[in-house]
Structures are given as structure tokens and as C-alpha cells.
Short mmCIF file of C-alpha atoms and ligand atoms in Angstrom, two decimals:
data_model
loop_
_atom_site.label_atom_id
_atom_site.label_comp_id
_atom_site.label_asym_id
_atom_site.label_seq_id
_atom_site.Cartn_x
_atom_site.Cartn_y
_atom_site.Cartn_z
CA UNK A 1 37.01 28.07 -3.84
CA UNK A 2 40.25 26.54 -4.68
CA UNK A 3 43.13 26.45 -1.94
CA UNK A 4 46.90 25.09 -2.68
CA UNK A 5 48.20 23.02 0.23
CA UNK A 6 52.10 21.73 -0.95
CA UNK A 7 52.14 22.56 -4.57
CA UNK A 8 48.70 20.58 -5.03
CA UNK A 9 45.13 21.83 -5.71
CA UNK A 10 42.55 21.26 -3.26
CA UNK A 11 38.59 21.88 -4.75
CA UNK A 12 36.98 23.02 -1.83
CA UNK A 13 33.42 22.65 -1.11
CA UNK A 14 31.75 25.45 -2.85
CA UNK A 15 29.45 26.18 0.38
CA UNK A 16 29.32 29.78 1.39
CA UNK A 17 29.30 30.72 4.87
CA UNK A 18 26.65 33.15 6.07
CA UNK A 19 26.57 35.29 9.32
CA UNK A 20 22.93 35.93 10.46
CA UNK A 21 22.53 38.12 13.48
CA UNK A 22 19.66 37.47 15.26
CA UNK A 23 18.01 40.56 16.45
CA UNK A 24 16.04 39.17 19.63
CA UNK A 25 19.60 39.88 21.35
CA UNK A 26 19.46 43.43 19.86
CA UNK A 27 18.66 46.70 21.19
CA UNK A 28 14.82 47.09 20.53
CA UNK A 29 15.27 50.68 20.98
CA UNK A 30 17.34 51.48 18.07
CA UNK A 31 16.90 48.46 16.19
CA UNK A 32 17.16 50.34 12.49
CA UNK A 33 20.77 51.44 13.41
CA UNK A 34 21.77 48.23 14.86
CA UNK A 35 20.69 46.48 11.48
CA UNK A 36 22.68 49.01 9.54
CA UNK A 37 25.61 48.57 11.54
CA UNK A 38 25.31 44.51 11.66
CA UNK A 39 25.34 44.99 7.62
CA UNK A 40 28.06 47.00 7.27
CA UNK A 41 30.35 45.08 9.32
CA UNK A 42 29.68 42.35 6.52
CA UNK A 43 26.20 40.48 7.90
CA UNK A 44 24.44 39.13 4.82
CA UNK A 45 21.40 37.45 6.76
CA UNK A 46 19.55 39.33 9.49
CA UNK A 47 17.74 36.07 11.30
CA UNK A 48 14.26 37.12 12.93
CA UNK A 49 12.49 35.40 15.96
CA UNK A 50 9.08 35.08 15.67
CA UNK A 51 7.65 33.21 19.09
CA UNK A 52 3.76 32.67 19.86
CA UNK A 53 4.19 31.95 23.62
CA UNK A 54 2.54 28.13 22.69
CA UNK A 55 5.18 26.68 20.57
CA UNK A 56 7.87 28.25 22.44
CA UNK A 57 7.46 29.95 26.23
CA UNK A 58 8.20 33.05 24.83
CA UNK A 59 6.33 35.45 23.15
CA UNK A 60 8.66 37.90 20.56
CA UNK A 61 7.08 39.66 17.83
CA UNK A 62 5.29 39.76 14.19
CA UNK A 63 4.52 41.23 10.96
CA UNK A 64 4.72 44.95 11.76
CA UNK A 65 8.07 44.50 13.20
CA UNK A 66 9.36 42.92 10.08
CA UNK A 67 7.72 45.30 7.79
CA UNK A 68 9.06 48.28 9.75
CA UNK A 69 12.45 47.10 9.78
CA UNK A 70 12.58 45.74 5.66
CA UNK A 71 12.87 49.82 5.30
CA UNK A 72 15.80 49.58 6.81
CA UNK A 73 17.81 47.29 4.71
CA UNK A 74 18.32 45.03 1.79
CA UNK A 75 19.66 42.21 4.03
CA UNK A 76 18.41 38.66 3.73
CA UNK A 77 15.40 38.24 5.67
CA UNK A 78 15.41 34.90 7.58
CA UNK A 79 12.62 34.48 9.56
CA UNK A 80 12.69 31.63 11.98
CA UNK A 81 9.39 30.55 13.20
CA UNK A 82 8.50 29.20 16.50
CA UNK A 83 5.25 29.23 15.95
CA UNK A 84 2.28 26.17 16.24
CA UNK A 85 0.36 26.57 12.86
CA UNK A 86 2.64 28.14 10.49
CA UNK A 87 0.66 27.46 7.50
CA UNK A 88 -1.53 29.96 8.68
CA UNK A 89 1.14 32.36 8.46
CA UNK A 90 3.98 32.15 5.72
CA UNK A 91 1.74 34.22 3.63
CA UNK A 92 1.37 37.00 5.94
CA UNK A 93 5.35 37.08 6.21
CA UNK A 94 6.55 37.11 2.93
CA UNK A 95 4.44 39.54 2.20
CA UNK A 96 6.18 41.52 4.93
CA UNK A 97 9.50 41.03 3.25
CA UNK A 98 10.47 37.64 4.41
CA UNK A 99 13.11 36.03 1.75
CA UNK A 100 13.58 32.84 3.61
CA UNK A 101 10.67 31.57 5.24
CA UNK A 102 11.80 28.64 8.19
CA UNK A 103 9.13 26.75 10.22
CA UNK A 104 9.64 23.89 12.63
CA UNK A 105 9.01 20.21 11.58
CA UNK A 106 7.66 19.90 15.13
CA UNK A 107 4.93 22.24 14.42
CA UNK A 108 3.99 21.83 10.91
CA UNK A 109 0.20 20.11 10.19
CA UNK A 110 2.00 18.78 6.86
CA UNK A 111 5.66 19.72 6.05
CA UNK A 112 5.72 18.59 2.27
CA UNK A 113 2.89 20.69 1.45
CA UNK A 114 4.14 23.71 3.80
CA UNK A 115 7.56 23.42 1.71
CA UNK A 116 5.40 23.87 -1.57
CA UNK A 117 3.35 26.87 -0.45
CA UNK A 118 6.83 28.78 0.81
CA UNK A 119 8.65 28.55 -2.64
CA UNK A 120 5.01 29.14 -4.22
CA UNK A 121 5.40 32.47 -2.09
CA UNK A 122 9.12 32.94 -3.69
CA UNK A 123 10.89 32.70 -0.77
CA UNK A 124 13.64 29.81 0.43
CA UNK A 125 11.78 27.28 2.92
CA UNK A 126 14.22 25.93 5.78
CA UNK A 127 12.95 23.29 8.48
CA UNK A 128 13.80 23.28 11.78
CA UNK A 129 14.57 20.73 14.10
CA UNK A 130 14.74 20.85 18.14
CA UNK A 131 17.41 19.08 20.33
CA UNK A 132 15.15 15.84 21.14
CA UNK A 133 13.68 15.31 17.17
CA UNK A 134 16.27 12.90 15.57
CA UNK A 135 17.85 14.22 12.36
CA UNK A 136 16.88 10.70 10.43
CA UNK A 137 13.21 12.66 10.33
CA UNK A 138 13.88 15.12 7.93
CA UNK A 139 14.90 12.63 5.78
CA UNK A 140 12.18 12.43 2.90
CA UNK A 141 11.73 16.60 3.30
CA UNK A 142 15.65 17.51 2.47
CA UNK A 143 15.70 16.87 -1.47
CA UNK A 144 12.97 20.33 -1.00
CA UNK A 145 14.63 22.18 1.27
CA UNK A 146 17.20 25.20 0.73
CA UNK A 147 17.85 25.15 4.55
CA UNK A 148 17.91 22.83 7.39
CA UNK A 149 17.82 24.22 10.59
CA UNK A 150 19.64 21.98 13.36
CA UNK A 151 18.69 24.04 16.43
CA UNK A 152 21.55 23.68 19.21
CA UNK A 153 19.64 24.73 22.23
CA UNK A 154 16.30 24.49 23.20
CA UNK A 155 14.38 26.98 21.14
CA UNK A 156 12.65 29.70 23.00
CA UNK A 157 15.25 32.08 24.62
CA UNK A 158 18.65 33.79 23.31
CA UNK A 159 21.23 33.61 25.30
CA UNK A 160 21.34 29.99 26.12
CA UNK A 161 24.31 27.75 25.97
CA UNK A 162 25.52 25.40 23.18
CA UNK A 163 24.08 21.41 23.51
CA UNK A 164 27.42 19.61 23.30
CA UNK A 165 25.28 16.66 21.77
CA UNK A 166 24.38 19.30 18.92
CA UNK A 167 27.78 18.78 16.92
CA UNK A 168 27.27 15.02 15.94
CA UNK A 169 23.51 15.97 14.81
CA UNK A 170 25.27 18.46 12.28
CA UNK A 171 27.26 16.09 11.28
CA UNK A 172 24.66 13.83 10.28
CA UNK A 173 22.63 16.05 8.68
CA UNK A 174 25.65 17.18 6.40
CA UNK A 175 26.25 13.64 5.73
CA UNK A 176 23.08 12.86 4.73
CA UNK A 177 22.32 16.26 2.85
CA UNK A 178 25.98 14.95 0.97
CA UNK A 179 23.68 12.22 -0.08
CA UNK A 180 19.97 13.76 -1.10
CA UNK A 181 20.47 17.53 -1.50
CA UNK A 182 24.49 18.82 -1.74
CA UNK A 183 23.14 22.29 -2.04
CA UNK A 184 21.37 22.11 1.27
CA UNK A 185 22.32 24.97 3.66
CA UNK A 186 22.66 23.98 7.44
CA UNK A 187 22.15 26.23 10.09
CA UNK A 188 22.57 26.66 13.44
CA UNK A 189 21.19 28.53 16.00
CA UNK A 190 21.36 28.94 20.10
CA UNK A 191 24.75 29.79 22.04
CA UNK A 192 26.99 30.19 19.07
CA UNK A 193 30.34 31.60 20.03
CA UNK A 194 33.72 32.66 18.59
CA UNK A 195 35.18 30.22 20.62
CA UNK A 196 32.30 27.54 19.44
CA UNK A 197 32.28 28.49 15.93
CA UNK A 198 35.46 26.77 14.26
CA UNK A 199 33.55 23.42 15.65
CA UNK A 200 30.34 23.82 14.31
CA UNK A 201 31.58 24.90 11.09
CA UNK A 202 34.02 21.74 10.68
CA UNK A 203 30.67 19.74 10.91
CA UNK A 204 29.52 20.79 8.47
CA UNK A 205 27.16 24.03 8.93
CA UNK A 206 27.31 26.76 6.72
CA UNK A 207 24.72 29.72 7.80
CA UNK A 208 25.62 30.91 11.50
CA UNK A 209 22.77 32.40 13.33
CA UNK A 210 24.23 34.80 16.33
CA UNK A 211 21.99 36.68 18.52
CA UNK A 212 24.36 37.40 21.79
CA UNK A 213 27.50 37.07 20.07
CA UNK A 214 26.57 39.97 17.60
CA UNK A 215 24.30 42.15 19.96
CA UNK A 216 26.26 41.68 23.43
CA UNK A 217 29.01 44.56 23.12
CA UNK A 218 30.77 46.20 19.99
CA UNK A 219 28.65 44.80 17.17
CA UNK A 220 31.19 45.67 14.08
CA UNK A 221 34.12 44.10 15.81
CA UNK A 222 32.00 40.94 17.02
CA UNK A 223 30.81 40.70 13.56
CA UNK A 224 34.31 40.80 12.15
CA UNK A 225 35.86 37.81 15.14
CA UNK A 226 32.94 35.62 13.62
CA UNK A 227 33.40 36.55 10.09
CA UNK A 228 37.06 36.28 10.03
CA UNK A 229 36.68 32.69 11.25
CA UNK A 230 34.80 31.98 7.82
C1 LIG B 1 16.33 30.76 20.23
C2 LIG B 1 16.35 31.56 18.96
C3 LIG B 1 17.69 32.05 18.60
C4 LIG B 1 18.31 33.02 19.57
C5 LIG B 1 19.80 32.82 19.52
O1 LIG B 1 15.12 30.13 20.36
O2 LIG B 1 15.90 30.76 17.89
O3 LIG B 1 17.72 32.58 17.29
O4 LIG B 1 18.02 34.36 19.28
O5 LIG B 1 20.40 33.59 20.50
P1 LIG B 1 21.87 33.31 21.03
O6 LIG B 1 22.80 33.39 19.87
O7 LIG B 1 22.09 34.41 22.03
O8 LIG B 1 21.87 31.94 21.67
ZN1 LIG B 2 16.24 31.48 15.79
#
């Protein structure tokens, strides 16, 4: 993207950002149309919870959710797992129609190899990180990843708010994926607003997860605040 500030040419980054809704804010009972409708309005992700009630409190849903619902749309699957164990799992999901396949570092028996069997599987492998787990630890992973995700609250619930502390964590991980893997996409996820969005992006993040934000009222117009902020 190329942007002329006073007669000179600025090369902007050539980072795309990317709106993915997260549908554990969404209405369960008419999920399908609320997909459609997040699409339309210009979604290109749809981000999907999956909780086993050990890694995370909470307890979501699985494969025959995502299954039901990849008949419902081409979108970009992004399936965020809070899950202990995930190895014993990525297959199960992209077979389900996962495209991008994200697992926490936290969890993972051994994340170089997990990385490996997720692109063996053809889909894009992201890491996750919680609040507490400093950024300098994905280090040696990010030169494999497509996707780091910085999480900005504690994982577990939508709904929460935004960990001030979160913005100088994306910063670092920009700066360091600068360093090791420019192509790297960073993503954040928990209490993203319209009014907290300009900041996160200015760190340096790129794909926008959104579960209240989208859900919470008139999705097409929320999508199109967020989106316009791009
Ligand atoms: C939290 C989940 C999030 C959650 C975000 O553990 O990983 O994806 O759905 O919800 P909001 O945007 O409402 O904070
Ligand atoms: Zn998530």
C-alpha cells in the first residue's frame, strides 16, 4: 500500500488487517445467519473458541459445531484452542474445516513439533500466549509461525476487558517478529473495542479477533465501525 503525505511517497507496511468475529459472543440459536451476516458486512476470518473446561474454566464446543457451520461459509476458519493436549486434536479439526489451526504455547507437550504437524495438515499454525507468559518465549518458535497470538485478557471468557499491560507485549512481539519472521501475523484477542482498536493496531497487530464488539447489537454496522478503522 502506498500513501502520499506532502508530495512524497510513503511504502507502507504491506500487512493486511483482518477482522475475525468470534462467535462465542454470537447467538447460538441462529448461528448460520449470524456468520452470513458477519461476512457480508466484510469479515474475512470467523475466529472459533474451542475450551475443554481444564485449560480454560470454561467449557465451549467441538468438531460437530465446526463442521456444521463450514456449510455455512467460505470464511477463514480460525480456530483458537484452549485446550490441554492439542496434539491430540489438530487432526480432528482440520479435518472439520479448520484453515488456521492456533494452540497455546502454555499447553503444548512440544510446540516445534506441534507447528510441523499443523502445516503437515495444510492449515496456518498460530501460537498463543496468555497475559503472565513473557513474549521473549516464543522466540525460537516465530521464524514457523504464520500467527502469533498475544492474548489481551485472560483466556477463558468473552466479554472481558482489555489488560492495559497488553499493548507493550504487542509491541514487542512486532518488534521482534520485524527481526525473525516480517510476515508474521499478530493477533489479538479479549475486550477489543472501537474505541481500543486504533491502539492496538498502532502496535503493531494486524488480525483483530472481536467476539462482543461484533455479536453485542447491530452486527453489519459494528462490523463496518471496526473495519473502517483499518
Ligand atoms: C477468550 C476468547 C475470546 C473471546 C473474545 O478466552 O479467546 O476469543 O471470545 O471475546 P470478547 O471480544 O468479547 O472479549
Ligand atoms: Zn479466542
Amino acid at each position: 500500500m502506498k500513501s502520499f503525505v506532502k508530495g512524497m511517497v510513503i511504502q507502507m507496511s504491506e500487512r493486511k488487517n483482518i477482522l475475525s468475529p468470534s462467535i462465542l459472543a454470537a447467538d447460538f440459536a441462529v448461528l448460520g445467519e449470524q456468520i452470513k451476516e458477519a461476512a457480508a458486512a466484510g469479515a474475512e476470518y470467523l475466529h472459533i473458541d474451542v475450551m475443554d473446561g481444564v485449560f480454560v474454566p470454561s467449557i465451549s464446543f467441538g468438531m460437530p459445531v465446526v463442521r456444521t457451520i463450514r456449510k455455512t461459509t467460505n470464511m477463514v476458519f480460525d480456530v483458537h484452542l484452549m485446550i490441554v493436549g492439542p496434539e491430540r486434536y489438530v487432526k480432528e479439526f482440520a479435518q472439520c474445516g479448520a484453515d488456521s489451526i492456533t494452540f497455546h504455547l502454555e499447553a503444548a507437550e512440544d510446540a516445534e513439533d506441534l507447528i510441523g504437524q499443523i502445516h503437515s495438515l495444510g492449515c496456518k499454525a498460530g501460537m498463543s500466549i496468555k497475559p503472565q507468559t513473557p513474549v521473549e518465549a516464543v522466540r525460537k518458535y516465530l521464524k514457523n509461525l504464520d500467527m502469533l497470538l498475544v492474548m489481551t485478557v485472560e483466556p477463558g471468557f468473552g466479554g472481558q476487558k482489555y489488560i492495559p499491560e497488553s499493548t507493550e507485549r504487542i509491541r514487542q512481539a512486532r518488534q521482534m517478529a520485524q527481526e525473525l519472521n516480517p510476515r508474521l501475523d499478530i493477533q489479538v484477542d479479549g475486550g477489543i473495542t472501537k474505541e481500543n482498536l486504533r491502539m492496538v493496531l498502532d502496535a503493531g497487530a494486524n488480525v483483530i479477533v472481536a467476539g462482543s464488539a461484533v455479536f453485542k447489537g447491530n452486527i453489519t454496522q459494528n462490523i463496518h465501525d471496526l473495519t473502517a478503522q483499518f
